[in-house]
Tab-separated table of C-alpha atoms in Angstrom:
chain	number	residue	atom	x	y	z
A	1	UNK	CA	-131.317	-76.895	10.726
A	2	UNK	CA	-132.014	-80.649	11.796
A	3	UNK	CA	-132.240	-83.091	8.891
A	4	UNK	CA	-134.162	-86.153	8.945
A	5	UNK	CA	-132.339	-89.486	8.285
A	6	UNK	CA	-133.447	-90.755	4.826
A	7	UNK	CA	-136.137	-93.264	4.798
A	8	UNK	CA	-133.833	-96.035	3.330
A	9	UNK	CA	-132.310	-96.247	6.755
A	10	UNK	CA	-135.437	-96.949	8.661
A	11	UNK	CA	-136.446	-99.777	6.142
A	12	UNK	CA	-134.690	-102.700	7.668
A	13	UNK	CA	-136.127	-102.027	11.216
A	14	UNK	CA	-139.766	-101.635	9.600
A	15	UNK	CA	-139.257	-105.007	7.651
A	16	UNK	CA	-138.495	-106.527	11.052
A	17	UNK	CA	-141.682	-105.794	12.828
A	18	UNK	CA	-143.748	-106.721	9.632
A	19	UNK	CA	-142.177	-110.141	9.360
A	20	UNK	CA	-141.719	-111.164	12.887
A	21	UNK	CA	-144.938	-113.158	13.086
A	22	UNK	CA	-144.034	-115.306	10.025
A	23	UNK	CA	-140.695	-116.063	11.369
A	24	UNK	CA	-142.089	-117.072	14.784
A	25	UNK	CA	-144.522	-119.118	13.440
A	26	UNK	CA	-141.898	-121.130	11.162
A	27	UNK	CA	-139.899	-121.382	14.566
A	28	UNK	CA	-142.439	-122.938	16.708
A	29	UNK	CA	-143.416	-125.302	13.960
A	30	UNK	CA	-139.693	-126.486	13.475
A	31	UNK	CA	-139.383	-126.861	17.239
A	32	UNK	CA	-142.583	-129.043	17.104
A	33	UNK	CA	-140.965	-131.146	14.272
A	34	UNK	CA	-137.781	-131.733	16.488
A	35	UNK	CA	-139.398	-132.631	19.800
A	36	UNK	CA	-141.538	-135.207	17.547
A	37	UNK	CA	-138.360	-136.659	16.130
A	38	UNK	CA	-136.840	-136.894	19.551
A	39	UNK	CA	-140.032	-138.836	21.074
A	40	UNK	CA	-139.852	-141.279	18.180
A	41	UNK	CA	-136.027	-142.307	18.739
A	42	UNK	CA	-135.516	-145.537	20.372
A	43	UNK	CA	-132.951	-145.414	23.390
A	44	UNK	CA	-129.870	-147.550	22.450
A	45	UNK	CA	-129.642	-151.095	24.129
A	46	UNK	CA	-127.984	-151.243	27.634
A	47	UNK	CA	-125.152	-153.448	26.522
A	48	UNK	CA	-124.127	-150.850	23.712
A	49	UNK	CA	-124.220	-148.136	26.446
A	50	UNK	CA	-121.834	-150.080	28.764
A	51	UNK	CA	-119.390	-150.792	25.699
A	52	UNK	CA	-119.503	-146.983	25.204
A	53	UNK	CA	-118.936	-146.117	28.630
A	54	UNK	CA	-115.965	-148.513	28.903
A	55	UNK	CA	-114.340	-147.049	25.830
A	56	UNK	CA	-114.972	-143.436	27.618
A	57	UNK	CA	-113.344	-144.545	30.650
A	58	UNK	CA	-110.219	-145.600	28.765
A	59	UNK	CA	-110.154	-142.397	27.237
A	60	UNK	CA	-110.749	-140.450	30.305
A	61	UNK	CA	-107.320	-138.981	31.942
A	62	UNK	CA	-107.280	-139.702	35.612
A	63	UNK	CA	-104.187	-137.446	35.940
A	64	UNK	CA	-106.426	-134.483	35.359
A	65	UNK	CA	-109.501	-135.400	37.300
A	66	UNK	CA	-109.384	-133.547	40.778
A	67	UNK	CA	-111.430	-136.231	42.465
A	68	UNK	CA	-108.974	-139.050	41.352
A	69	UNK	CA	-106.265	-140.549	43.757
A	70	UNK	CA	-103.772	-140.216	40.967
A	71	UNK	CA	-104.501	-136.466	40.718
A	72	UNK	CA	-104.211	-135.781	44.288
A	73	UNK	CA	-100.989	-137.924	44.677
A	74	UNK	CA	-99.637	-135.770	41.894
A	75	UNK	CA	-100.652	-132.492	43.494
A	76	UNK	CA	-99.187	-133.714	46.744
A	77	UNK	CA	-95.817	-134.601	45.255
A	78	UNK	CA	-95.963	-131.194	43.291
A	79	UNK	CA	-96.551	-129.526	46.933
A	80	UNK	CA	-93.660	-131.380	48.351
A	81	UNK	CA	-91.125	-130.732	45.740
A	82	UNK	CA	-92.111	-127.020	46.045
A	83	UNK	CA	-91.481	-127.255	49.587
A	84	UNK	CA	-88.195	-128.886	49.136
A	85	UNK	CA	-86.952	-126.220	46.765
A	86	UNK	CA	-87.985	-123.477	49.286
A	87	UNK	CA	-86.050	-125.282	51.779
A	88	UNK	CA	-83.074	-125.940	49.714
A	89	UNK	CA	-83.056	-122.299	48.649
A	90	UNK	CA	-83.557	-120.810	52.060
A	91	UNK	CA	-80.666	-123.343	53.260
A	92	UNK	CA	-78.350	-121.934	50.529
A	93	UNK	CA	-79.129	-118.251	51.573
A	94	UNK	CA	-78.805	-119.186	55.397
A	95	UNK	CA	-75.347	-120.563	54.465
A	96	UNK	CA	-74.200	-117.718	52.283
A	97	UNK	CA	-75.384	-115.345	54.995
A	98	UNK	CA	-73.245	-117.211	57.625
A	99	UNK	CA	-70.109	-117.248	55.566
A	100	UNK	CA	-70.378	-113.572	54.764
A	101	UNK	CA	-70.783	-112.953	58.565
A	102	UNK	CA	-67.804	-114.959	59.502
A	103	UNK	CA	-65.663	-113.237	56.881
A	104	UNK	CA	-66.900	-109.999	58.249
A	105	UNK	CA	-65.951	-111.073	61.839
A	106	UNK	CA	-62.880	-112.188	60.631
A	107	UNK	CA	-61.633	-109.351	58.777
A	108	UNK	CA	-62.863	-107.023	62.095
A	109	UNK	CA	-60.444	-109.383	64.317
A	110	UNK	CA	-57.527	-108.848	62.090
A	111	UNK	CA	-57.902	-105.124	62.030
């Protein structure tokens, strides 16, 4: 036997369909009010904008800006340091291998 769900579970869905038009009209009215407010605002004076832009420039960290020379120089230094570490590591491994080979050749000569 298949049971039907109680009517109370369908109630929230049916009210959404009934009240949607009212909510939509309120939303449209609110958007119109916001648009009117924005249109009536006067833009700030140019000198005030320049002052704010100067403050923002001081706040910006050029070390994190991929277009800045400071960032590019820092990245290049990091790459060079990584290459130097790799070269030193390779040289150390090569030296250890050479010493091991010399010990192996020396021990075979003695035998």
